[in-house]
Amino acid sequence: MTSRATSGFATRSESDTSSDNETETKRTRKRILTGDRPTGKLHLGQYVGTLQNRVRLQDDYETFLLVADYHMLTSRLTKLEEIEQNIRDDVIDNLAVGVDPEKVTYFLQSRVPEIPELHLYFSMLVSVPRAMRVPTLKDHMRDANVREPSYGMLGYPILQAADILIVKGDLVPVGKDNESHVEVAREIARRFNELFRPIFPEPQSLIPEIGLLPGIDGREKMGKSLGNAINLSDATATVEKKVMSMYTDPKRIRPTDPGTVEGNPVFTYHDTFNSDKAEVAELKERYRKGGVGDVEVKRRLFVALERFLEPIRARRAEIERKPGIVDEILEAGTARARVEAIQTLHEVREAMRLDYFGA
Ligand code: TRP
């Protein structure tokens, strides 16, 4: 905590009315803002999509992570009793993969009321047809089982823009499915800066090169609601069962048939999670020639995945021995995020002339 208190930007005193430029120069590191909706246990797709980048970049960027519980209201109004446990699972999974609470600010969206205030202002800067063109809208409608989006559901990416810009995030590590949301955030920042005052950075998304990790059923995307995920918290027996049931090259009947490696999810997983690159290269070669069966390729994937998951399990066990740690992290992080949020809104209200009684 002490190292955070001396990090400069956060400790700007209230009487400090320095210009935005000075604020910029005081910031030594670029900022990351990203987060998860608390939908439950996190899976390998989310690891590849965003968790891995969070861990990799937490030393180089000033990192803010949020649990986006407000976003759950846009599509899960009938399942809200699950949120509390899901918030906990989200934090634990992040810590288990190596997110360091000493380095990042981890906060709860619904405890930062400046976010919905900023969302309101931003909602004036986006046309309805623009919001309707966001490609994930139809996924959210399917998820909520509705034919017409609510006003709030239409605003999902605009709320996400408020999450990012409330802490002036520069970089947003997300999965490919969130690229269009960061695009909306960029448009909003640009429009705000032009219309009022140049307060916001234009945030960039950071999308992993492999794109989306396919599900174990071979569908394009691994997703909790799609029922095709391997969770980071799955036990050995579950991992084994899921891997052995994986979709593979459907044209292959016998182990002696030449098989297809490209686009085969079993090999995509090998490429992503098997640290033994020589083994992967050898398996691919044999597979192409019909020199290895699917069962062996999957067995070796299971072993590789276990090697990957073992340290994650060990860290999880350690965290679970400290009850209360999740609440401590979220409480401290939320307090710190609010300092930033209040400062940003101060600048926003001033820029928008919403300062009749002072900003
Ligand atoms: N939309 C993200 C998801 O698909 C969650 C999220 C909410 C988010 N607010 C964010 C991601 C801000 C990055 C930045 O789960």
Coordinates of N, CA, C and O and ligand atoms in Angstrom, one line a residue, residues 33-39 46 50 54 66-68 71 109 140 156 159-161 163-164 172-174 177-178 181-182 221, ligand 1:
L33 N -6.9 -0.7 -18.3 CA -8.2 -0.9 -17.7 C -8.8 -2.1 -18.4 O -9.0 -2.0 -19.6
T34 N -9.1 -3.1 -17.7 CA -9.9 -4.2 -18.2 C -10.7 -4.9 -17.1 O -10.5 -4.5 -16.0
G35 N -11.5 -5.8 -17.5 CA -12.3 -6.4 -16.5 C -13.2 -7.6 -17.0 O -13.1 -7.9 -18.2
D36 N -13.9 -8.2 -16.1 CA -14.8 -9.3 -16.4 C -16.2 -9.1 -15.9 O -16.4 -8.5 -14.8
R37 N -17.2 -9.6 -16.6 CA -18.5 -9.7 -16.0 C -18.5 -10.9 -15.1 O -17.9 -11.9 -15.4
P38 N -19.0 -10.7 -13.9 CA -19.0 -11.9 -13.0 C -20.0 -13.0 -13.4 O -21.1 -13.1 -12.8
T39 N -19.6 -13.8 -14.3 CA -20.5 -14.8 -14.8 C -20.2 -16.2 -14.2 O -20.9 -17.1 -14.5
Q46 N -10.8 -17.3 -21.6 CA -10.6 -16.0 -21.0 C -9.1 -15.9 -20.6 O -8.6 -14.8 -20.6
T50 N -7.5 -12.6 -22.2 CA -7.2 -11.4 -21.5 C -6.3 -11.6 -20.2 O -5.4 -10.8 -19.9
R54 N -2.9 -9.6 -18.8 CA -2.9 -8.8 -17.5 C -1.7 -9.1 -16.7 O -1.0 -8.3 -16.2
L66 N -11.5 -4.3 -13.2 CA -12.8 -4.2 -12.6 C -13.7 -5.4 -12.7 O -13.6 -6.2 -13.7
V67 N -14.5 -5.7 -11.7 CA -15.5 -6.7 -11.8 C -16.8 -5.9 -12.2 O -17.3 -5.1 -11.5
A68 N -17.3 -6.2 -13.4 CA -18.3 -5.4 -14.0 C -19.7 -6.0 -13.6 O -20.4 -6.6 -14.5
H71 N -22.7 -4.6 -15.5 CA -23.0 -5.2 -16.8 C -23.9 -6.4 -16.8 O -24.5 -6.7 -17.7
Q109 N -17.2 -2.5 -9.8 CA -17.9 -1.4 -10.6 C -19.1 -0.7 -9.9 O -19.2 0.5 -9.9
H140 N -25.9 -10.7 -26.8 CA -26.5 -10.3 -25.5 C -28.0 -10.6 -25.5 O -28.6 -11.0 -24.5
Y156 N -24.7 -1.3 -23.3 CA -23.6 -2.1 -22.8 C -22.2 -1.6 -23.2 O -21.4 -1.3 -22.3
L159 N -21.5 1.8 -21.4 CA -21.1 1.6 -20.0 C -19.6 1.1 -20.0 O -18.9 1.6 -19.1
Q160 N -19.3 0.3 -20.9 CA -17.9 -0.2 -20.9 C -16.9 0.9 -21.2 O -15.8 1.0 -20.6
A161 N -17.3 1.8 -22.1 CA -16.5 3.0 -22.4 C -16.3 3.8 -21.1 O -15.2 4.4 -20.8
D163 N -16.3 2.7 -18.1 CA -15.3 1.9 -17.2 C -13.9 2.3 -17.6 O -13.1 2.5 -16.8
I164 N -13.7 2.3 -18.9 CA -12.3 2.4 -19.4 C -11.9 3.9 -19.2 O -10.8 4.1 -18.7
V172 N -6.5 -1.7 -23.4 CA -7.6 -2.5 -22.9 C -7.3 -4.0 -23.4 O -7.7 -4.3 -24.5
P173 N -6.7 -4.8 -22.6 CA -6.5 -6.2 -23.0 C -7.8 -7.0 -22.9 O -8.4 -7.2 -21.8
V174 N -8.3 -7.4 -24.0 CA -9.6 -8.1 -24.1 C -9.6 -9.2 -25.2 O -8.7 -9.1 -26.0
D177 N -13.8 -10.8 -29.1 CA -15.2 -10.4 -29.1 C -15.5 -9.1 -28.5 O -16.6 -8.5 -28.6
N178 N -14.5 -8.5 -27.8 CA -14.7 -7.1 -27.2 C -14.1 -6.0 -28.0 O -14.1 -4.8 -27.6
H181 N -16.3 -3.1 -28.8 CA -16.6 -2.2 -27.7 C -15.5 -1.2 -27.4 O -15.8 0.0 -27.1
V182 N -14.3 -1.6 -27.6 CA -13.2 -0.6 -27.4 C -13.2 0.4 -28.5 O -12.9 1.6 -28.3
K221 N -15.9 -20.3 -30.5 CA -15.5 -19.6 -29.3 C -15.8 -20.4 -28.1 O -16.9 -21.1 -28.0
Ligands
TRP1 N1 -17.4 -6.7 -21.8 C1 -16.4 -7.5 -21.1 C2 -16.8 -9.0 -21.2 O1 -17.1 -9.4 -22.2 C3 -16.4 -7.1 -19.6 C4 -16.1 -5.6 -19.4 C5 -16.9 -4.7 -18.7 C6 -14.9 -4.9 -19.7 N2 -16.3 -3.5 -18.7 C7 -15.0 -3.6 -19.3 C8 -13.7 -5.3 -20.4 C9 -14.1 -2.6 -19.5 C10 -12.7 -4.4 -20.6 C11 -12.9 -3.0 -20.2 O2 -16.8 -9.7 -20.3

